[in-house]
Short mmCIF file of N, CA and C in Angstrom, two decimals:
data_model
loop_
_atom_site.label_atom_id
_atom_site.label_comp_id
_atom_site.label_asym_id
_atom_site.label_seq_id
_atom_site.Cartn_x
_atom_site.Cartn_y
_atom_site.Cartn_z
N MET U 1 2.47 -4.17 -12.88
CA MET U 1 1.09 -3.77 -12.89
C MET U 1 0.70 -3.48 -14.33
N GLY U 2 -0.24 -4.21 -14.86
CA GLY U 2 -0.69 -3.98 -16.22
C GLY U 2 -1.73 -2.88 -16.28
N MET U 3 -1.64 -2.06 -17.30
CA MET U 3 -2.61 -0.99 -17.51
C MET U 3 -2.71 -0.74 -19.00
N LYS U 4 -3.77 -0.01 -19.40
CA LYS U 4 -3.94 0.32 -20.81
C LYS U 4 -3.70 1.79 -21.03
N CYS U 5 -3.01 2.09 -22.09
CA CYS U 5 -2.77 3.47 -22.48
C CYS U 5 -4.09 4.05 -23.00
N PRO U 6 -4.52 5.22 -22.50
CA PRO U 6 -5.76 5.81 -22.99
C PRO U 6 -5.63 6.37 -24.41
N HIS U 7 -4.42 6.51 -24.90
CA HIS U 7 -4.21 7.07 -26.24
C HIS U 7 -4.20 5.99 -27.31
N CYS U 8 -3.35 4.97 -27.14
CA CYS U 8 -3.24 3.92 -28.17
C CYS U 8 -3.98 2.64 -27.77
N HIS U 9 -4.49 2.58 -26.55
CA HIS U 9 -5.27 1.45 -26.02
C HIS U 9 -4.50 0.14 -25.99
N LYS U 10 -3.17 0.23 -25.96
CA LYS U 10 -2.34 -0.96 -25.85
C LYS U 10 -2.12 -1.27 -24.37
N SER U 11 -2.07 -2.55 -24.06
CA SER U 11 -1.77 -2.97 -22.70
C SER U 11 -0.27 -2.81 -22.48
N ILE U 12 0.08 -2.14 -21.38
CA ILE U 12 1.50 -1.90 -21.12
C ILE U 12 1.85 -2.38 -19.72
N GLU U 13 3.11 -2.68 -19.55
CA GLU U 13 3.67 -3.01 -18.24
C GLU U 13 4.67 -1.91 -17.94
N ASN U 14 4.41 -1.19 -16.85
CA ASN U 14 5.30 -0.08 -16.51
C ASN U 14 6.30 -0.56 -15.48
N GLU U 15 7.51 -0.88 -15.93
CA GLU U 15 8.53 -1.42 -15.04
C GLU U 15 8.91 -0.44 -13.94
N SER U 16 8.91 0.84 -14.27
CA SER U 16 9.34 1.82 -13.26
C SER U 16 8.39 1.83 -12.08
N GLN U 17 7.11 1.50 -12.30
CA GLN U 17 6.16 1.49 -11.20
C GLN U 17 6.12 0.11 -10.53
N SER U 18 6.20 -0.97 -11.31
CA SER U 18 6.04 -2.29 -10.72
C SER U 18 7.26 -2.72 -9.91
N THR U 19 8.41 -2.11 -10.15
CA THR U 19 9.59 -2.49 -9.39
C THR U 19 9.80 -1.61 -8.17
N LYS U 20 8.87 -0.70 -7.92
CA LYS U 20 8.97 0.15 -6.74
C LYS U 20 8.79 -0.70 -5.48
N ASP U 21 9.09 -0.10 -4.36
CA ASP U 21 8.89 -0.75 -3.07
C ASP U 21 7.43 -1.17 -2.95
N TRP U 22 7.18 -2.42 -2.65
CA TRP U 22 5.80 -2.91 -2.55
C TRP U 22 5.05 -2.21 -1.44
N ASN U 23 5.77 -1.62 -0.52
CA ASN U 23 5.15 -0.99 0.64
C ASN U 23 5.04 0.52 0.44
N SER U 24 4.76 0.98 -0.77
CA SER U 24 4.74 2.42 -1.04
C SER U 24 3.37 3.04 -0.84
N PHE U 25 2.36 2.26 -0.44
CA PHE U 25 1.04 2.77 -0.11
C PHE U 25 0.34 3.46 -1.29
N GLY U 26 0.79 3.26 -2.50
CA GLY U 26 0.21 3.94 -3.66
C GLY U 26 0.73 5.35 -3.82
N TYR U 27 1.72 5.72 -3.02
CA TYR U 27 2.31 7.05 -3.11
C TYR U 27 3.57 6.98 -3.95
N GLN U 28 3.45 7.34 -5.20
CA GLN U 28 4.58 7.43 -6.11
C GLN U 28 4.11 8.24 -7.32
N SER U 29 4.94 8.36 -8.30
CA SER U 29 4.61 9.22 -9.44
C SER U 29 3.40 8.69 -10.21
N PRO U 30 2.37 9.53 -10.38
CA PRO U 30 1.21 9.10 -11.17
C PRO U 30 1.41 9.28 -12.67
N LEU U 31 2.53 9.88 -13.05
CA LEU U 31 2.80 10.15 -14.47
C LEU U 31 3.40 8.92 -15.13
N ILE U 32 2.70 8.40 -16.13
CA ILE U 32 3.14 7.22 -16.86
C ILE U 32 3.36 7.63 -18.32
N THR U 33 4.46 7.19 -18.89
CA THR U 33 4.72 7.41 -20.32
C THR U 33 4.58 6.07 -21.03
N CYS U 34 3.69 6.03 -21.99
CA CYS U 34 3.44 4.79 -22.74
C CYS U 34 4.67 4.47 -23.59
N PRO U 35 5.21 3.26 -23.48
CA PRO U 35 6.38 2.91 -24.29
C PRO U 35 6.02 2.67 -25.77
N LYS U 36 4.74 2.47 -26.06
CA LYS U 36 4.32 2.21 -27.44
C LYS U 36 4.15 3.51 -28.23
N CYS U 37 3.37 4.47 -27.66
CA CYS U 37 3.09 5.71 -28.39
C CYS U 37 3.83 6.92 -27.81
N SER U 38 4.53 6.75 -26.70
CA SER U 38 5.34 7.79 -26.04
C SER U 38 4.53 8.97 -25.53
N LYS U 39 3.24 8.77 -25.28
CA LYS U 39 2.41 9.84 -24.73
C LYS U 39 2.26 9.63 -23.22
N ASP U 40 2.11 10.75 -22.51
CA ASP U 40 1.95 10.71 -21.05
C ASP U 40 0.48 10.56 -20.68
N PHE U 41 0.24 9.89 -19.55
CA PHE U 41 -1.09 9.85 -18.96
C PHE U 41 -0.94 9.66 -17.46
N LEU U 42 -2.03 9.91 -16.74
CA LEU U 42 -2.03 9.79 -15.28
C LEU U 42 -2.61 8.44 -14.88
N CYS U 43 -1.96 7.79 -13.94
CA CYS U 43 -2.49 6.57 -13.36
C CYS U 43 -3.15 6.96 -12.04
N LYS U 44 -4.45 6.74 -11.94
CA LYS U 44 -5.20 7.16 -10.76
C LYS U 44 -4.88 6.33 -9.52
N ALA U 45 -4.17 5.23 -9.70
CA ALA U 45 -3.81 4.38 -8.55
C ALA U 45 -2.66 4.97 -7.75
N PHE U 46 -1.90 5.89 -8.34
CA PHE U 46 -0.73 6.46 -7.68
C PHE U 46 -0.97 7.93 -7.37
N HIS U 47 -0.37 8.39 -6.28
CA HIS U 47 -0.54 9.77 -5.82
C HIS U 47 0.80 10.34 -5.40
N GLU U 48 0.97 11.64 -5.64
CA GLU U 48 2.16 12.35 -5.18
C GLU U 48 1.91 12.79 -3.74
N PRO U 49 2.63 12.23 -2.76
CA PRO U 49 2.37 12.60 -1.37
C PRO U 49 2.69 14.05 -1.05
N ALA U 50 3.63 14.67 -1.76
CA ALA U 50 3.94 16.08 -1.50
C ALA U 50 2.80 16.97 -1.98
N ALA U 51 2.03 16.52 -2.95
CA ALA U 51 0.92 17.31 -3.48
C ALA U 51 -0.38 17.03 -2.74
N GLU U 52 -0.64 15.76 -2.43
CA GLU U 52 -1.92 15.38 -1.84
C GLU U 52 -1.85 15.12 -0.33
N GLY U 53 -0.65 14.99 0.19
CA GLY U 53 -0.51 14.68 1.61
C GLY U 53 -0.59 13.18 1.85
N ILE U 54 -0.27 12.80 3.07
CA ILE U 54 -0.27 11.39 3.47
C ILE U 54 -1.49 11.14 4.35
N ASP U 55 -2.18 10.05 4.09
CA ASP U 55 -3.33 9.68 4.90
C ASP U 55 -2.83 9.22 6.28
N LYS U 56 -3.40 9.79 7.33
CA LYS U 56 -2.95 9.49 8.70
C LYS U 56 -3.27 8.06 9.14
N LYS U 57 -4.12 7.37 8.38
CA LYS U 57 -4.46 5.99 8.77
C LYS U 57 -3.25 5.07 8.74
N TRP U 58 -2.22 5.42 7.96
CA TRP U 58 -1.03 4.57 7.88
C TRP U 58 -0.22 4.61 9.17
N LEU U 59 -0.45 5.61 10.01
CA LEU U 59 0.28 5.71 11.28
C LEU U 59 -0.61 5.42 12.48
N ASN U 60 -1.85 5.02 12.24
CA ASN U 60 -2.78 4.70 13.32
C ASN U 60 -2.61 3.24 13.72
N VAL U 61 -2.21 3.03 14.95
CA VAL U 61 -1.93 1.67 15.42
C VAL U 61 -3.21 0.96 15.88
N GLY U 62 -4.30 1.67 16.05
CA GLY U 62 -5.52 1.10 16.61
C GLY U 62 -6.11 -0.05 15.81
N ILE U 63 -6.30 0.14 14.53
CA ILE U 63 -6.96 -0.88 13.71
C ILE U 63 -6.11 -2.14 13.59
N PRO U 64 -4.80 -2.04 13.24
CA PRO U 64 -4.03 -3.29 13.18
C PRO U 64 -3.91 -3.98 14.54
N LEU U 65 -3.87 -3.20 15.61
CA LEU U 65 -3.78 -3.81 16.95
C LEU U 65 -5.06 -4.57 17.27
N LYS U 66 -6.22 -4.00 16.98
CA LYS U 66 -7.49 -4.69 17.23
C LYS U 66 -7.58 -5.97 16.40
N ARG U 67 -7.21 -5.86 15.12
CA ARG U 67 -7.24 -7.06 14.27
C ARG U 67 -6.28 -8.12 14.78
N ALA U 68 -5.09 -7.71 15.19
CA ALA U 68 -4.10 -8.67 15.69
C ALA U 68 -4.63 -9.38 16.94
N LEU U 69 -5.27 -8.65 17.83
CA LEU U 69 -5.83 -9.26 19.04
C LEU U 69 -6.96 -10.23 18.69
N ILE U 70 -7.82 -9.84 17.76
CA ILE U 70 -8.93 -10.72 17.36
C ILE U 70 -8.40 -11.99 16.70
N TYR U 71 -7.46 -11.85 15.77
CA TYR U 71 -6.89 -13.02 15.09
C TYR U 71 -6.17 -13.94 16.07
N THR U 72 -5.46 -13.35 17.02
CA THR U 72 -4.76 -14.16 18.02
C THR U 72 -5.76 -14.90 18.90
N ALA U 73 -6.85 -14.24 19.27
CA ALA U 73 -7.88 -14.89 20.09
C ALA U 73 -8.54 -16.04 19.33
N ILE U 74 -8.85 -15.83 18.06
CA ILE U 74 -9.46 -16.91 17.26
C ILE U 74 -8.49 -18.07 17.12
N TRP U 75 -7.21 -17.76 16.90
CA TRP U 75 -6.19 -18.81 16.80
C TRP U 75 -6.14 -19.62 18.10
N ALA U 76 -6.15 -18.93 19.23
CA ALA U 76 -6.08 -19.61 20.53
C ALA U 76 -7.32 -20.48 20.77
N VAL U 77 -8.48 -20.01 20.38
CA VAL U 77 -9.71 -20.79 20.56
C VAL U 77 -9.66 -22.05 19.68
N CYS U 78 -9.20 -21.91 18.45
CA CYS U 78 -9.10 -23.09 17.56
C CYS U 78 -8.14 -24.13 18.14
N TRP U 79 -6.97 -23.69 18.59
CA TRP U 79 -6.01 -24.62 19.16
C TRP U 79 -6.52 -25.21 20.47
N GLY U 80 -7.18 -24.40 21.26
CA GLY U 80 -7.74 -24.90 22.52
C GLY U 80 -8.80 -25.95 22.28
N ALA U 81 -9.64 -25.73 21.27
CA ALA U 81 -10.70 -26.70 20.96
C ALA U 81 -10.11 -28.03 20.51
N ILE U 82 -8.98 -28.00 19.86
CA ILE U 82 -8.39 -29.24 19.35
C ILE U 82 -7.58 -29.98 20.41
N TYR U 83 -6.73 -29.27 21.14
CA TYR U 83 -5.74 -29.93 22.00
C TYR U 83 -6.02 -29.88 23.49
N PHE U 84 -6.72 -28.89 23.95
CA PHE U 84 -6.82 -28.72 25.39
C PHE U 84 -8.18 -29.10 25.97
N ILE U 85 -9.09 -29.54 25.14
CA ILE U 85 -10.37 -30.02 25.65
C ILE U 85 -10.43 -31.52 25.35
N PRO U 86 -9.97 -32.35 26.30
CA PRO U 86 -9.84 -33.79 26.02
C PRO U 86 -11.18 -34.51 25.85
N ASN U 87 -12.23 -34.03 26.48
CA ASN U 87 -13.50 -34.73 26.41
C ASN U 87 -14.30 -34.38 25.15
N LEU U 88 -13.80 -33.43 24.39
CA LEU U 88 -14.50 -33.01 23.18
C LEU U 88 -14.16 -33.98 22.05
N THR U 89 -15.16 -34.63 21.54
CA THR U 89 -14.91 -35.57 20.45
C THR U 89 -15.16 -34.85 19.13
N ILE U 90 -14.06 -34.54 18.47
CA ILE U 90 -14.14 -33.82 17.20
C ILE U 90 -13.72 -34.77 16.09
N PRO U 91 -14.50 -34.86 15.03
CA PRO U 91 -14.08 -35.71 13.90
C PRO U 91 -12.73 -35.24 13.34
N GLU U 92 -11.98 -36.18 12.81
CA GLU U 92 -10.63 -35.88 12.32
C GLU U 92 -10.64 -34.83 11.20
N LYS U 93 -11.63 -34.90 10.31
CA LYS U 93 -11.71 -33.92 9.22
C LYS U 93 -11.92 -32.51 9.77
N PHE U 94 -12.70 -32.41 10.82
CA PHE U 94 -12.94 -31.09 11.41
C PHE U 94 -11.69 -30.57 12.10
N LYS U 95 -10.90 -31.49 12.70
CA LYS U 95 -9.63 -31.07 13.32
C LYS U 95 -8.68 -30.51 12.26
N VAL U 96 -8.61 -31.18 11.12
CA VAL U 96 -7.76 -30.69 10.03
C VAL U 96 -8.23 -29.33 9.56
N PHE U 97 -9.55 -29.17 9.44
CA PHE U 97 -10.11 -27.88 9.04
C PHE U 97 -9.76 -26.80 10.07
N LEU U 98 -9.91 -27.12 11.37
CA LEU U 98 -9.58 -26.15 12.42
C LEU U 98 -8.10 -25.81 12.42
N LEU U 99 -7.25 -26.80 12.17
CA LEU U 99 -5.81 -26.52 12.10
C LEU U 99 -5.49 -25.58 10.94
N GLY U 100 -6.09 -25.82 9.79
CA GLY U 100 -5.87 -24.93 8.65
C GLY U 100 -6.40 -23.54 8.90
N LEU U 101 -7.59 -23.47 9.49
CA LEU U 101 -8.19 -22.17 9.82
C LEU U 101 -7.35 -21.43 10.85
N SER U 102 -6.89 -22.15 11.86
CA SER U 102 -6.07 -21.49 12.89
C SER U 102 -4.74 -21.02 12.31
N GLY U 103 -4.18 -21.79 11.37
CA GLY U 103 -2.95 -21.35 10.71
C GLY U 103 -3.15 -20.08 9.91
N LEU U 104 -4.29 -19.98 9.24
CA LEU U 104 -4.61 -18.78 8.48
C LEU U 104 -4.75 -17.57 9.41
N PHE U 105 -5.47 -17.75 10.50
CA PHE U 105 -5.63 -16.65 11.46
C PHE U 105 -4.30 -16.29 12.12
N MET U 106 -3.46 -17.30 12.36
CA MET U 106 -2.14 -17.01 12.93
C MET U 106 -1.32 -16.17 11.96
N LEU U 107 -1.37 -16.50 10.67
CA LEU U 107 -0.64 -15.72 9.66
C LEU U 107 -1.14 -14.28 9.62
N TYR U 108 -2.46 -14.09 9.56
CA TYR U 108 -3.01 -12.73 9.56
C TYR U 108 -2.64 -11.99 10.83
N GLY U 109 -2.70 -12.68 11.96
CA GLY U 109 -2.34 -12.05 13.22
C GLY U 109 -0.88 -11.62 13.25
N LEU U 110 0.01 -12.49 12.77
CA LEU U 110 1.43 -12.14 12.74
C LEU U 110 1.70 -10.94 11.84
N LEU U 111 1.02 -10.88 10.70
CA LEU U 111 1.18 -9.73 9.81
C LEU U 111 0.72 -8.44 10.49
N ASP U 112 -0.38 -8.51 11.22
CA ASP U 112 -0.86 -7.32 11.93
C ASP U 112 0.05 -6.96 13.09
N TRP U 113 0.57 -7.97 13.82
CA TRP U 113 1.52 -7.67 14.89
C TRP U 113 2.77 -7.01 14.31
N TRP U 114 3.21 -7.49 13.13
CA TRP U 114 4.37 -6.89 12.46
C TRP U 114 4.09 -5.43 12.11
N THR U 115 2.87 -5.15 11.63
CA THR U 115 2.49 -3.77 11.31
C THR U 115 2.48 -2.91 12.56
N VAL U 116 1.95 -3.43 13.65
CA VAL U 116 1.92 -2.68 14.92
C VAL U 116 3.34 -2.35 15.36
N ILE U 117 4.24 -3.32 15.28
CA ILE U 117 5.63 -3.09 15.68
C ILE U 117 6.29 -2.04 14.78
N ARG U 118 6.02 -2.11 13.46
CA ARG U 118 6.59 -1.11 12.54
C ARG U 118 6.07 0.30 12.85
N ILE U 119 4.81 0.42 13.19
CA ILE U 119 4.25 1.74 13.50
C ILE U 119 4.83 2.25 14.81
N LYS U 120 4.84 1.40 15.83
CA LYS U 120 5.34 1.81 17.15
C LYS U 120 6.83 2.15 17.13
N SER U 121 7.60 1.44 16.31
CA SER U 121 9.05 1.68 16.27
C SER U 121 9.41 2.89 15.43
N GLY U 122 8.47 3.41 14.66
CA GLY U 122 8.73 4.58 13.84
C GLY U 122 9.19 4.26 12.43
N LYS U 123 9.30 2.98 12.09
CA LYS U 123 9.75 2.61 10.74
C LYS U 123 8.74 3.02 9.68
N GLU U 124 7.47 2.93 10.00
CA GLU U 124 6.42 3.32 9.06
C GLU U 124 6.49 4.83 8.79
N ALA U 125 6.71 5.61 9.84
CA ALA U 125 6.82 7.07 9.69
C ALA U 125 8.05 7.43 8.85
N LYS U 126 9.15 6.72 9.06
CA LYS U 126 10.36 6.98 8.27
C LYS U 126 10.13 6.68 6.79
N LEU U 127 9.43 5.58 6.52
CA LEU U 127 9.13 5.22 5.15
C LEU U 127 8.25 6.28 4.48
N LEU U 128 7.23 6.74 5.21
CA LEU U 128 6.35 7.76 4.65
C LEU U 128 7.10 9.07 4.42
N LEU U 129 7.98 9.43 5.34
CA LEU U 129 8.79 10.64 5.18
C LEU U 129 9.69 10.52 3.95
N LYS U 130 10.26 9.35 3.74
CA LYS U 130 11.10 9.12 2.56
C LYS U 130 10.27 9.27 1.28
N LEU U 131 9.04 8.76 1.29
CA LEU U 131 8.17 8.88 0.12
C LEU U 131 7.84 10.34 -0.17
N VAL U 132 7.61 11.13 0.88
CA VAL U 132 7.31 12.56 0.71
C VAL U 132 8.54 13.28 0.16
N GLN U 133 9.71 12.96 0.66
CA GLN U 133 10.93 13.61 0.18
C GLN U 133 11.19 13.29 -1.29
N GLU U 134 10.98 12.04 -1.69
CA GLU U 134 11.13 11.66 -3.10
C GLU U 134 10.13 12.42 -3.96
N SER U 135 8.91 12.56 -3.46
CA SER U 135 7.87 13.27 -4.19
C SER U 135 8.23 14.74 -4.35
N GLU U 136 8.73 15.36 -3.27
CA GLU U 136 9.14 16.77 -3.35
C GLU U 136 10.26 16.95 -4.36
N LYS U 137 11.19 16.01 -4.39
CA LYS U 137 12.30 16.10 -5.34
C LYS U 137 11.77 16.02 -6.78
N ARG U 138 10.80 15.13 -7.02
CA ARG U 138 10.22 15.03 -8.36
C ARG U 138 9.48 16.31 -8.73
N LEU U 139 8.69 16.84 -7.79
CA LEU U 139 7.88 18.03 -8.08
C LEU U 139 8.73 19.29 -8.24
N GLN U 140 9.93 19.32 -7.69
CA GLN U 140 10.79 20.48 -7.86
C GLN U 140 11.36 20.57 -9.27
N ASP U 141 11.28 19.49 -10.01
CA ASP U 141 11.68 19.51 -11.41
C ASP U 141 10.55 20.19 -12.20
N GLU U 142 10.84 21.35 -12.79
CA GLU U 142 9.81 22.15 -13.46
C GLU U 142 9.14 21.40 -14.62
N SER U 143 9.90 20.64 -15.37
CA SER U 143 9.31 19.94 -16.51
C SER U 143 8.34 18.86 -16.03
N TYR U 144 8.67 18.19 -14.94
CA TYR U 144 7.78 17.17 -14.37
C TYR U 144 6.49 17.82 -13.86
N ALA U 145 6.63 18.92 -13.10
CA ALA U 145 5.46 19.62 -12.58
C ALA U 145 4.59 20.14 -13.72
N ARG U 146 5.21 20.65 -14.77
CA ARG U 146 4.46 21.16 -15.93
C ARG U 146 3.69 20.02 -16.61
N ARG U 147 4.33 18.86 -16.79
CA ARG U 147 3.66 17.72 -17.42
C ARG U 147 2.46 17.27 -16.60
N LEU U 148 2.63 17.20 -15.27
CA LEU U 148 1.51 16.83 -14.41
C LEU U 148 0.37 17.84 -14.54
N HIS U 149 0.72 19.12 -14.47
CA HIS U 149 -0.28 20.19 -14.55
C HIS U 149 -1.03 20.14 -15.89
N ASN U 150 -0.32 19.92 -16.97
CA ASN U 150 -0.95 19.86 -18.30
C ASN U 150 -1.90 18.68 -18.45
N LEU U 151 -1.67 17.63 -17.67
CA LEU U 151 -2.56 16.46 -17.70
C LEU U 151 -3.74 16.59 -16.74
N GLY U 152 -3.79 17.72 -16.00
CA GLY U 152 -4.93 17.96 -15.11
C GLY U 152 -4.69 17.60 -13.66
N TYR U 153 -3.49 17.24 -13.30
CA TYR U 153 -3.17 16.90 -11.91
C TYR U 153 -3.04 18.20 -11.12
N LYS U 154 -3.59 18.24 -9.92
CA LYS U 154 -3.52 19.44 -9.09
C LYS U 154 -2.16 19.52 -8.41
N VAL U 155 -1.29 20.31 -9.00
CA VAL U 155 0.06 20.51 -8.46
C VAL U 155 0.03 21.76 -7.59
N PRO U 156 0.53 21.70 -6.34
CA PRO U 156 0.57 22.90 -5.50
C PRO U 156 1.37 24.01 -6.17
N GLU U 157 0.95 25.26 -5.92
CA GLU U 157 1.56 26.42 -6.59
C GLU U 157 3.05 26.53 -6.33
N LYS U 158 3.50 26.11 -5.16
CA LYS U 158 4.93 26.27 -4.85
C LYS U 158 5.82 25.42 -5.76
N TYR U 159 5.26 24.40 -6.41
CA TYR U 159 6.03 23.56 -7.31
C TYR U 159 5.86 23.94 -8.78
N LEU U 160 4.84 24.76 -9.07
CA LEU U 160 4.58 25.13 -10.46
C LEU U 160 5.59 26.15 -10.97
N PRO U 161 5.95 26.09 -12.25
CA PRO U 161 6.79 27.14 -12.83
C PRO U 161 6.04 28.48 -12.79
N LYS U 162 6.77 29.57 -12.82
CA LYS U 162 6.18 30.91 -12.68
C LYS U 162 5.10 31.18 -13.72
N ASP U 163 5.27 30.71 -14.95
CA ASP U 163 4.29 31.01 -16.00
C ASP U 163 2.97 30.26 -15.82
N LEU U 164 2.91 29.25 -14.98
CA LEU U 164 1.67 28.51 -14.75
C LEU U 164 0.95 28.91 -13.47
N GLN U 165 1.55 29.76 -12.66
CA GLN U 165 0.93 30.13 -11.38
C GLN U 165 -0.18 31.14 -11.55
#
């Protein structure tokens, strides 16, 4: 993930953030140290889940389930229009377009079905719990909590050193 340092205005690539689990929901350390000028800054794209909490939408199965059903229905209609309606005369170019469109909807539907299965099986909750535990471990380090606090990040009092409370 490329970003610019607000101090030296150099474009930087933060390997520690870009190599994180792609499925981290933006919950990871917001503290970035510029490799060029060695100054700290906050990346607003990342959040400490132990400090800000986890958004409950990541465990709500309703939206991905509705999308999966809609995508599956559209996929079925596209395939039905091409193969199961023999009297329908569809130009060949339109059939190719419908096949491509149905493949796209099938891909989106499968991704949403995969999300539904992950939520229902509890894998999503385990991942979020792991992210919170990692965040708590980071925040228990007094120097890390102090650096976040000095940059203006709202660190809960239980993680702040005694002199900052």
